[in-house]
């Protein structure tokens, strides 16, 4: 195995973990969306979003990751979650 193969294998292992964690995260956000729909709460919570981004920036700094990278990734994740919550609220309403 070459060094390049080894590096790529490491990346593949990390990707597997990321996907597993994303699946777990989306299960929880689905439960949040169902809760919001049941209790007629807004699909989007600007305060929570702001807290998340502050935490994400801190975690990025602590782990030596450019906060712009994580911010862009999480912006997309949060947009997907909000869209799903809007669907659930519409279905419940």
PDB file of N, CA and C in Angstrom:
ATOM      1  N   UNK A   1       0.845  -1.176   0.000  1.00  0.00           N
ATOM      2  CA  UNK A   1       0.000   0.000   0.000  1.00  0.00           C
ATOM      3  C   UNK A   1       0.893   1.244   0.000  1.00  0.00           C
ATOM      4  N   UNK A   2       0.604   2.158  -0.884  1.00  0.00           N
ATOM      5  CA  UNK A   2       1.384   3.389  -0.960  1.00  0.00           C
ATOM      6  C   UNK A   2       0.910   4.375   0.109  1.00  0.00           C
ATOM      7  N   UNK A   3       1.695   5.376   0.317  1.00  0.00           N
ATOM      8  CA  UNK A   3       1.334   6.438   1.267  1.00  0.00           C
ATOM      9  C   UNK A   3       0.015   7.081   0.846  1.00  0.00           C
ATOM     10  N   UNK A   4      -0.149   7.293  -0.460  1.00  0.00           N
ATOM     11  CA  UNK A   4      -1.382   7.891  -0.960  1.00  0.00           C
ATOM     12  C   UNK A   4      -2.584   6.996  -0.650  1.00  0.00           C
ATOM     13  N   UNK A   5      -2.436   5.694  -0.859  1.00  0.00           N
ATOM     14  CA  UNK A   5      -3.515   4.753  -0.542  1.00  0.00           C
ATOM     15  C   UNK A   5      -3.858   4.798   0.947  1.00  0.00           C
ATOM     16  N   UNK A   6      -2.830   4.854   1.759  1.00  0.00           N
ATOM     17  CA  UNK A   6      -3.030   4.914   3.210  1.00  0.00           C
ATOM     18  C   UNK A   6      -3.797   6.176   3.604  1.00  0.00           C
ATOM     19  N   UNK A   7      -3.393   7.296   3.044  1.00  0.00           N
ATOM     20  CA  UNK A   7      -4.082   8.557   3.333  1.00  0.00           C
ATOM     21  C   UNK A   7      -5.541   8.495   2.891  1.00  0.00           C
ATOM     22  N   UNK A   8      -5.769   7.950   1.706  1.00  0.00           N
ATOM     23  CA  UNK A   8      -7.142   7.841   1.201  1.00  0.00           C
ATOM     24  C   UNK A   8      -7.983   6.888   2.048  1.00  0.00           C
ATOM     25  N   UNK A   9      -7.379   5.820   2.521  1.00  0.00           N
ATOM     26  CA  UNK A   9      -8.098   4.901   3.414  1.00  0.00           C
ATOM     27  C   UNK A   9      -8.496   5.605   4.707  1.00  0.00           C
ATOM     28  N   UNK A  10      -7.594   6.416   5.229  1.00  0.00           N
ATOM     29  CA  UNK A  10      -7.911   7.195   6.429  1.00  0.00           C
ATOM     30  C   UNK A  10      -9.084   8.137   6.174  1.00  0.00           C
ATOM     31  N   UNK A  11      -9.071   8.785   5.028  1.00  0.00           N
ATOM     32  CA  UNK A  11     -10.167   9.684   4.660  1.00  0.00           C
ATOM     33  C   UNK A  11     -11.472   8.906   4.546  1.00  0.00           C
ATOM     34  N   UNK A  12     -11.425   7.725   3.921  1.00  0.00           N
ATOM     35  CA  UNK A  12     -12.626   6.897   3.777  1.00  0.00           C
ATOM     36  C   UNK A  12     -13.197   6.498   5.136  1.00  0.00           C
ATOM     37  N   UNK A  13     -12.328   6.164   6.073  1.00  0.00           N
ATOM     38  CA  UNK A  13     -12.777   5.803   7.420  1.00  0.00           C
ATOM     39  C   UNK A  13     -13.438   6.991   8.117  1.00  0.00           C
ATOM     40  N   UNK A  14     -12.855   8.148   7.954  1.00  0.00           N
ATOM     41  CA  UNK A  14     -13.432   9.361   8.543  1.00  0.00           C
ATOM     42  C   UNK A  14     -14.780   9.661   7.897  1.00  0.00           C
ATOM     43  N   UNK A  15     -14.866   9.524   6.574  1.00  0.00           N
ATOM     44  CA  UNK A  15     -16.138   9.753   5.881  1.00  0.00           C
ATOM     45  C   UNK A  15     -17.230   8.831   6.407  1.00  0.00           C
ATOM     46  N   UNK A  16     -16.880   7.587   6.662  1.00  0.00           N
ATOM     47  CA  UNK A  16     -17.848   6.629   7.201  1.00  0.00           C
ATOM     48  C   UNK A  16     -18.383   7.122   8.550  1.00  0.00           C
ATOM     49  N   UNK A  17     -17.499   7.637   9.386  1.00  0.00           N
ATOM     50  CA  UNK A  17     -17.903   8.152  10.694  1.00  0.00           C
ATOM     51  C   UNK A  17     -18.753   9.411  10.553  1.00  0.00           C
ATOM     52  N   UNK A  18     -18.375  10.280   9.631  1.00  0.00           N
ATOM     53  CA  UNK A  18     -19.142  11.509   9.408  1.00  0.00           C
ATOM     54  C   UNK A  18     -20.564  11.164   8.980  1.00  0.00           C
ATOM     55  N   UNK A  19     -20.710  10.233   8.042  1.00  0.00           N
ATOM     56  CA  UNK A  19     -22.038   9.848   7.558  1.00  0.00           C
ATOM     57  C   UNK A  19     -22.866   9.240   8.686  1.00  0.00           C
ATOM     58  N   UNK A  20     -22.255   8.386   9.492  1.00  0.00           N
ATOM     59  CA  UNK A  20     -22.976   7.778  10.620  1.00  0.00           C
ATOM     60  C   UNK A  20     -23.443   8.854  11.603  1.00  0.00           C
ATOM     61  N   UNK A  21     -22.592   9.830  11.874  1.00  0.00           N
ATOM     62  CA  UNK A  21     -22.960  10.910  12.786  1.00  0.00           C
ATOM     63  C   UNK A  21     -24.022  11.823  12.182  1.00  0.00           C
ATOM     64  N   UNK A  22     -23.935  12.082  10.886  1.00  0.00           N
ATOM     65  CA  UNK A  22     -24.971  12.884  10.231  1.00  0.00           C
ATOM     66  C   UNK A  22     -26.321  12.181  10.291  1.00  0.00           C
ATOM     67  N   UNK A  23     -26.328  10.885  10.064  1.00  0.00           N
ATOM     68  CA  UNK A  23     -27.578  10.121  10.142  1.00  0.00           C
ATOM     69  C   UNK A  23     -28.168  10.231  11.542  1.00  0.00           C
ATOM     70  N   UNK A  24     -27.324  10.109  12.545  1.00  0.00           N
ATOM     71  CA  UNK A  24     -27.777  10.231  13.932  1.00  0.00           C
ATOM     72  C   UNK A  24     -28.302  11.638  14.204  1.00  0.00           C
ATOM     73  N   UNK A  25     -27.599  12.643  13.707  1.00  0.00           N
ATOM     74  CA  UNK A  25     -28.013  14.033  13.899  1.00  0.00           C
ATOM     75  C   UNK A  25     -29.376  14.283  13.264  1.00  0.00           C
ATOM     76  N   UNK A  26     -29.564  13.777  12.043  1.00  0.00           N
ATOM     77  CA  UNK A  26     -30.831  13.999  11.356  1.00  0.00           C
ATOM     78  C   UNK A  26     -31.985  13.258  12.031  1.00  0.00           C
ATOM     79  N   UNK A  27     -31.719  12.153  12.688  1.00  0.00           N
ATOM     80  CA  UNK A  27     -32.775  11.478  13.464  1.00  0.00           C
ATOM     81  C   UNK A  27     -33.249  12.392  14.591  1.00  0.00           C
ATOM     82  N   UNK A  28     -32.307  13.024  15.276  1.00  0.00           N
ATOM     83  CA  UNK A  28     -32.676  13.938  16.356  1.00  0.00           C
ATOM     84  C   UNK A  28     -33.383  15.185  15.828  1.00  0.00           C
ATOM     85  N   UNK A  29     -32.901  15.723  14.721  1.00  0.00           N
ATOM     86  CA  UNK A  29     -33.561  16.920  14.194  1.00  0.00           C
ATOM     87  C   UNK A  29     -34.962  16.589  13.684  1.00  0.00           C
ATOM     88  N   UNK A  30     -35.163  15.366  13.229  1.00  0.00           N
ATOM     89  CA  UNK A  30     -36.507  14.940  12.823  1.00  0.00           C
ATOM     90  C   UNK A  30     -37.439  14.951  14.043  1.00  0.00           C
ATOM     91  N   UNK A  31     -36.945  14.460  15.163  1.00  0.00           N
ATOM     92  CA  UNK A  31     -37.743  14.478  16.392  1.00  0.00           C
ATOM     93  C   UNK A  31     -38.051  15.910  16.823  1.00  0.00           C
ATOM     94  N   UNK A  32     -37.078  16.797  16.678  1.00  0.00           N
ATOM     95  CA  UNK A  32     -37.303  18.213  16.994  1.00  0.00           C
ATOM     96  C   UNK A  32     -38.392  18.769  16.080  1.00  0.00           C
ATOM     97  N   UNK A  33     -38.330  18.449  14.798  1.00  0.00           N
ATOM     98  CA  UNK A  33     -39.330  18.926  13.851  1.00  0.00           C
ATOM     99  C   UNK A  33     -40.724  18.423  14.177  1.00  0.00           C
ATOM    100  N   UNK A  34     -40.831  17.179  14.570  1.00  0.00           N
ATOM    101  CA  UNK A  34     -42.128  16.607  14.959  1.00  0.00           C
ATOM    102  C   UNK A  34     -42.658  17.322  16.201  1.00  0.00           C
ATOM    103  N   UNK A  35     -41.777  17.573  17.143  1.00  0.00           N
ATOM    104  CA  UNK A  35     -42.157  18.302  18.359  1.00  0.00           C
ATOM    105  C   UNK A  35     -42.659  19.703  18.003  1.00  0.00           C
ATOM    106  N   UNK A  36     -41.905  20.405  17.157  1.00  0.00           N
ATOM    107  CA  UNK A  36     -42.298  21.757  16.752  1.00  0.00           C
ATOM    108  C   UNK A  36     -43.649  21.752  16.056  1.00  0.00           C
ATOM    109  N   UNK A  37     -43.860  20.778  15.190  1.00  0.00           N
ATOM    110  CA  UNK A  37     -45.137  20.689  14.476  1.00  0.00           C
ATOM    111  C   UNK A  37     -46.278  20.424  15.454  1.00  0.00           C
ATOM    112  N   UNK A  38     -46.061  19.527  16.377  1.00  0.00           N
ATOM    113  CA  UNK A  38     -47.099  19.154  17.349  1.00  0.00           C
ATOM    114  C   UNK A  38     -47.515  20.345  18.203  1.00  0.00           C
ATOM    115  N   UNK A  39     -46.537  21.160  18.599  1.00  0.00           N
ATOM    116  CA  UNK A  39     -46.813  22.287  19.484  1.00  0.00           C
ATOM    117  C   UNK A  39     -46.874  23.626  18.744  1.00  0.00           C
ATOM    118  N   UNK A  40     -46.987  23.566  17.438  1.00  0.00           N
ATOM    119  CA  UNK A  40     -47.167  24.748  16.583  1.00  0.00           C
ATOM    120  C   UNK A  40     -46.076  25.798  16.804  1.00  0.00           C
ATOM    121  N   UNK A  41     -44.843  25.327  16.847  1.00  0.00           N
ATOM    122  CA  UNK A  41     -43.689  26.219  16.969  1.00  0.00           C
ATOM    123  C   UNK A  41     -43.141  26.524  15.582  1.00  0.00           C
ATOM    124  N   UNK A  42     -42.417  27.629  15.470  1.00  0.00           N
ATOM    125  CA  UNK A  42     -41.808  27.996  14.193  1.00  0.00           C
ATOM    126  C   UNK A  42     -40.776  26.957  13.775  1.00  0.00           C
ATOM    127  N   UNK A  43     -40.699  26.725  12.476  1.00  0.00           N
ATOM    128  CA  UNK A  43     -39.724  25.771  11.944  1.00  0.00           C
ATOM    129  C   UNK A  43     -38.302  26.268  12.156  1.00  0.00           C
ATOM    130  N   UNK A  44     -38.125  27.583  12.142  1.00  0.00           N
ATOM    131  CA  UNK A  44     -36.792  28.170  12.285  1.00  0.00           C
ATOM    132  C   UNK A  44     -36.703  28.926  13.598  1.00  0.00           C
ATOM    133  N   UNK A  45     -35.591  28.764  14.286  1.00  0.00           N
ATOM    134  CA  UNK A  45     -35.342  29.435  15.563  1.00  0.00           C
ATOM    135  C   UNK A  45     -34.023  30.194  15.440  1.00  0.00           C
ATOM    136  N   UNK A  46     -34.126  31.495  15.187  1.00  0.00           N
ATOM    137  CA  UNK A  46     -32.938  32.320  14.938  1.00  0.00           C
ATOM    138  C   UNK A  46     -31.981  32.327  16.132  1.00  0.00           C
ATOM    139  N   UNK A  47     -32.522  32.330  17.350  1.00  0.00           N
ATOM    140  CA  UNK A  47     -31.653  32.323  18.536  1.00  0.00           C
ATOM    141  C   UNK A  47     -30.847  31.034  18.613  1.00  0.00           C
ATOM    142  N   UNK A  48     -31.511  29.909  18.395  1.00  0.00           N
ATOM    143  CA  UNK A  48     -30.825  28.611  18.429  1.00  0.00           C
ATOM    144  C   UNK A  48     -29.758  28.560  17.337  1.00  0.00           C
ATOM    145  N   UNK A  49     -30.115  29.049  16.169  1.00  0.00           N
ATOM    146  CA  UNK A  49     -29.178  29.058  15.042  1.00  0.00           C
ATOM    147  C   UNK A  49     -27.925  29.871  15.378  1.00  0.00           C
ATOM    148  N   UNK A  50     -28.133  31.025  15.973  1.00  0.00           N
ATOM    149  CA  UNK A  50     -27.011  31.880  16.361  1.00  0.00           C
ATOM    150  C   UNK A  50     -26.121  31.173  17.379  1.00  0.00           C
ATOM    151  N   UNK A  51     -26.739  30.519  18.358  1.00  0.00           N
ATOM    152  CA  UNK A  51     -25.976  29.765  19.353  1.00  0.00           C
ATOM    153  C   UNK A  51     -25.172  28.644  18.698  1.00  0.00           C
ATOM    154  N   UNK A  52     -25.791  27.960  17.755  1.00  0.00           N
ATOM    155  CA  UNK A  52     -25.099  26.873  17.070  1.00  0.00           C
ATOM    156  C   UNK A  52     -23.861  27.386  16.338  1.00  0.00           C
ATOM    157  N   UNK A  53     -24.014  28.494  15.621  1.00  0.00           N
ATOM    158  CA  UNK A  53     -22.878  29.009  14.863  1.00  0.00           C
ATOM    159  C   UNK A  53     -21.765  29.509  15.785  1.00  0.00           C
ATOM    160  N   UNK A  54     -22.114  30.095  16.909  1.00  0.00           N
ATOM    161  CA  UNK A  54     -21.088  30.495  17.877  1.00  0.00           C
ATOM    162  C   UNK A  54     -20.322  29.273  18.370  1.00  0.00           C
ATOM    163  N   UNK A  55     -21.067  28.212  18.691  1.00  0.00           N
ATOM    164  CA  UNK A  55     -20.450  26.976  19.173  1.00  0.00           C
ATOM    165  C   UNK A  55     -19.590  26.345  18.082  1.00  0.00           C
ATOM    166  N   UNK A  56     -20.074  26.354  16.853  1.00  0.00           N
ATOM    167  CA  UNK A  56     -19.341  25.770  15.728  1.00  0.00           C
ATOM    168  C   UNK A  56     -18.040  26.534  15.482  1.00  0.00           C
ATOM    169  N   UNK A  57     -18.085  27.861  15.581  1.00  0.00           N
ATOM    170  CA  UNK A  57     -16.863  28.649  15.427  1.00  0.00           C
ATOM    171  C   UNK A  57     -15.859  28.308  16.527  1.00  0.00           C
ATOM    172  N   UNK A  58     -16.333  28.175  17.762  1.00  0.00           N
ATOM    173  CA  UNK A  58     -15.445  27.812  18.875  1.00  0.00           C
ATOM    174  C   UNK A  58     -14.826  26.439  18.647  1.00  0.00           C
ATOM    175  N   UNK A  59     -15.664  25.471  18.295  1.00  0.00           N
ATOM    176  CA  UNK A  59     -15.164  24.116  18.054  1.00  0.00           C
ATOM    177  C   UNK A  59     -14.157  24.093  16.909  1.00  0.00           C
ATOM    178  N   UNK A  60     -14.415  24.880  15.889  1.00  0.00           N
ATOM    179  CA  UNK A  60     -13.488  24.955  14.756  1.00  0.00           C
ATOM    180  C   UNK A  60     -12.137  25.482  15.207  1.00  0.00           C
ATOM    181  N   UNK A  61     -12.164  26.574  15.960  1.00  0.00           N
ATOM    182  CA  UNK A  61     -10.914  27.146  16.475  1.00  0.00           C
ATOM    183  C   UNK A  61     -10.162  26.142  17.344  1.00  0.00           C
ATOM    184  N   UNK A  62     -10.888  25.459  18.217  1.00  0.00           N
ATOM    185  CA  UNK A  62     -10.264  24.494  19.126  1.00  0.00           C
ATOM    186  C   UNK A  62      -9.628  23.323  18.381  1.00  0.00           C
ATOM    187  N   UNK A  63     -10.162  23.011  17.210  1.00  0.00           N
ATOM    188  CA  UNK A  63      -9.678  21.854  16.453  1.00  0.00           C
ATOM    189  C   UNK A  63      -8.824  22.222  15.247  1.00  0.00           C
ATOM    190  N   UNK A  64      -8.465  23.502  15.134  1.00  0.00           N
ATOM    191  CA  UNK A  64      -7.582  23.926  14.058  1.00  0.00           C
ATOM    192  C   UNK A  64      -8.227  23.890  12.682  1.00  0.00           C
ATOM    193  N   UNK A  65      -9.537  24.064  12.644  1.00  0.00           N
ATOM    194  CA  UNK A  65     -10.274  24.063  11.382  1.00  0.00           C
ATOM    195  C   UNK A  65     -10.688  25.485  11.043  1.00  0.00           C
ATOM    196  N   UNK A  66     -10.533  25.862   9.807  1.00  0.00           N
ATOM    197  CA  UNK A  66     -10.967  27.174   9.357  1.00  0.00           C
ATOM    198  C   UNK A  66     -12.471  27.305   9.622  1.00  0.00           C
ATOM    199  N   UNK A  67     -12.896  28.267  10.451  1.00  0.00           N
ATOM    200  CA  UNK A  67     -14.315  28.419  10.769  1.00  0.00           C
ATOM    201  C   UNK A  67     -15.200  28.645   9.543  1.00  0.00           C
ATOM    202  N   UNK A  68     -14.631  29.199   8.487  1.00  0.00           N
ATOM    203  CA  UNK A  68     -15.419  29.399   7.266  1.00  0.00           C
ATOM    204  C   UNK A  68     -15.838  28.060   6.665  1.00  0.00           C
ATOM    205  N   UNK A  69     -14.976  27.058   6.741  1.00  0.00           N
ATOM    206  CA  UNK A  69     -15.314  25.729   6.217  1.00  0.00           C
ATOM    207  C   UNK A  69     -16.494  25.139   6.979  1.00  0.00           C
ATOM    208  N   UNK A  70     -16.361  25.120   8.297  1.00  0.00           N
ATOM    209  CA  UNK A  70     -17.426  24.517   9.103  1.00  0.00           C
ATOM    210  C   UNK A  70     -18.708  25.332   9.021  1.00  0.00           C
ATOM    211  N   UNK A  71     -18.578  26.643   8.940  1.00  0.00           N
ATOM    212  CA  UNK A  71     -19.759  27.494   8.823  1.00  0.00           C
ATOM    213  C   UNK A  71     -20.529  27.188   7.544  1.00  0.00           C
ATOM    214  N   UNK A  72     -19.809  27.025   6.456  1.00  0.00           N
ATOM    215  CA  UNK A  72     -20.453  26.718   5.174  1.00  0.00           C
ATOM    216  C   UNK A  72     -21.140  25.349   5.220  1.00  0.00           C
ATOM    217  N   UNK A  73     -20.472  24.382   5.799  1.00  0.00           N
ATOM    218  CA  UNK A  73     -21.044  23.034   5.907  1.00  0.00           C
ATOM    219  C   UNK A  73     -22.293  23.065   6.783  1.00  0.00           C
ATOM    220  N   UNK A  74     -22.196  23.707   7.932  1.00  0.00           N
ATOM    221  CA  UNK A  74     -23.336  23.750   8.847  1.00  0.00           C
ATOM    222  C   UNK A  74     -24.472  24.611   8.322  1.00  0.00           C
ATOM    223  N   UNK A  75     -24.162  25.625   7.548  1.00  0.00           N
ATOM    224  CA  UNK A  75     -25.231  26.422   6.942  1.00  0.00           C
ATOM    225  C   UNK A  75     -26.114  25.521   6.079  1.00  0.00           C
ATOM    226  N   UNK A  76     -25.474  24.655   5.320  1.00  0.00           N
ATOM    227  CA  UNK A  76     -26.225  23.727   4.456  1.00  0.00           C
ATOM    228  C   UNK A  76     -27.019  22.722   5.287  1.00  0.00           C
ATOM    229  N   UNK A  77     -26.404  22.163   6.309  1.00  0.00           N
ATOM    230  CA  UNK A  77     -27.102  21.209   7.180  1.00  0.00           C
ATOM    231  C   UNK A  77     -28.324  21.871   7.813  1.00  0.00           C
ATOM    232  N   UNK A  78     -28.146  23.053   8.353  1.00  0.00           N
ATOM    233  CA  UNK A  78     -29.246  23.755   9.015  1.00  0.00           C
ATOM    234  C   UNK A  78     -30.341  24.104   8.020  1.00  0.00           C
ATOM    235  N   UNK A  79     -29.979  24.506   6.813  1.00  0.00           N
ATOM    236  CA  UNK A  79     -30.990  24.794   5.788  1.00  0.00           C
ATOM    237  C   UNK A  79     -31.830  23.556   5.472  1.00  0.00           C
ATOM    238  N   UNK A  80     -31.190  22.401   5.391  1.00  0.00           N
ATOM    239  CA  UNK A  80     -31.912  21.149   5.141  1.00  0.00           C
ATOM    240  C   UNK A  80     -32.864  20.862   6.299  1.00  0.00           C
ATOM    241  N   UNK A  81     -32.391  21.032   7.517  1.00  0.00           N
ATOM    242  CA  UNK A  81     -33.217  20.779   8.700  1.00  0.00           C
ATOM    243  C   UNK A  81     -34.418  21.719   8.730  1.00  0.00           C
ATOM    244  N   UNK A  82     -34.192  23.003   8.485  1.00  0.00           N
ATOM    245  CA  UNK A  82     -35.292  23.975   8.490  1.00  0.00           C
ATOM    246  C   UNK A  82     -36.322  23.609   7.431  1.00  0.00           C
ATOM    247  N   UNK A  83     -35.860  23.239   6.259  1.00  0.00           N
ATOM    248  CA  UNK A  83     -36.771  22.839   5.185  1.00  0.00           C
ATOM    249  C   UNK A  83     -37.626  21.648   5.618  1.00  0.00           C
ATOM    250  N   UNK A  84     -37.000  20.672   6.250  1.00  0.00           N
ATOM    251  CA  UNK A  84     -37.743  19.503   6.723  1.00  0.00           C
ATOM    252  C   UNK A  84     -38.727  19.892   7.822  1.00  0.00           C
ATOM    253  N   UNK A  85     -38.328  20.770   8.728  1.00  0.00           N
ATOM    254  CA  UNK A  85     -39.230  21.219   9.786  1.00  0.00           C
ATOM    255  C   UNK A  85     -40.431  21.951   9.192  1.00  0.00           C
ATOM    256  N   UNK A  86     -40.203  22.733   8.147  1.00  0.00           N
ATOM    257  CA  UNK A  86     -41.313  23.423   7.485  1.00  0.00           C
ATOM    258  C   UNK A  86     -42.286  22.417   6.882  1.00  0.00           C
ATOM    259  N   UNK A  87     -41.765  21.353   6.290  1.00  0.00           N
ATOM    260  CA  UNK A  87     -42.626  20.294   5.754  1.00  0.00           C
ATOM    261  C   UNK A  87     -43.472  19.678   6.859  1.00  0.00           C
ATOM    262  N   UNK A  88     -42.853  19.382   7.985  1.00  0.00           N
ATOM    263  CA  UNK A  88     -43.567  18.754   9.095  1.00  0.00           C
ATOM    264  C   UNK A  88     -44.641  19.674   9.665  1.00  0.00           C
ATOM    265  N   UNK A  89     -44.324  20.963   9.795  1.00  0.00           N
ATOM    266  CA  UNK A  89     -45.296  21.933  10.299  1.00  0.00           C
ATOM    267  C   UNK A  89     -46.476  22.024   9.337  1.00  0.00           C
ATOM    268  N   UNK A  90     -46.201  22.028   8.043  1.00  0.00           N
ATOM    269  CA  UNK A  90     -47.261  22.092   7.033  1.00  0.00           C
ATOM    270  C   UNK A  90     -48.140  20.846   7.096  1.00  0.00           C
ATOM    271  N   UNK A  91     -47.535  19.686   7.257  1.00  0.00           N
ATOM    272  CA  UNK A  91     -48.300  18.436   7.328  1.00  0.00           C
ATOM    273  C   UNK A  91     -49.174  18.404   8.577  1.00  0.00           C
ATOM    274  N   UNK A  92     -48.671  18.946   9.676  1.00  0.00           N
ATOM    275  CA  UNK A  92     -49.407  18.939  10.944  1.00  0.00           C
ATOM    276  C   UNK A  92     -50.524  19.974  10.934  1.00  0.00           C
ATOM    277  N   UNK A  93     -50.245  21.108  10.253  1.00  0.00           N
ATOM    278  CA  UNK A  93     -51.156  22.251  10.280  1.00  0.00           C
ATOM    279  C   UNK A  93     -52.410  22.010   9.573  1.00  0.00           C
TER     280      UNK A  93
END
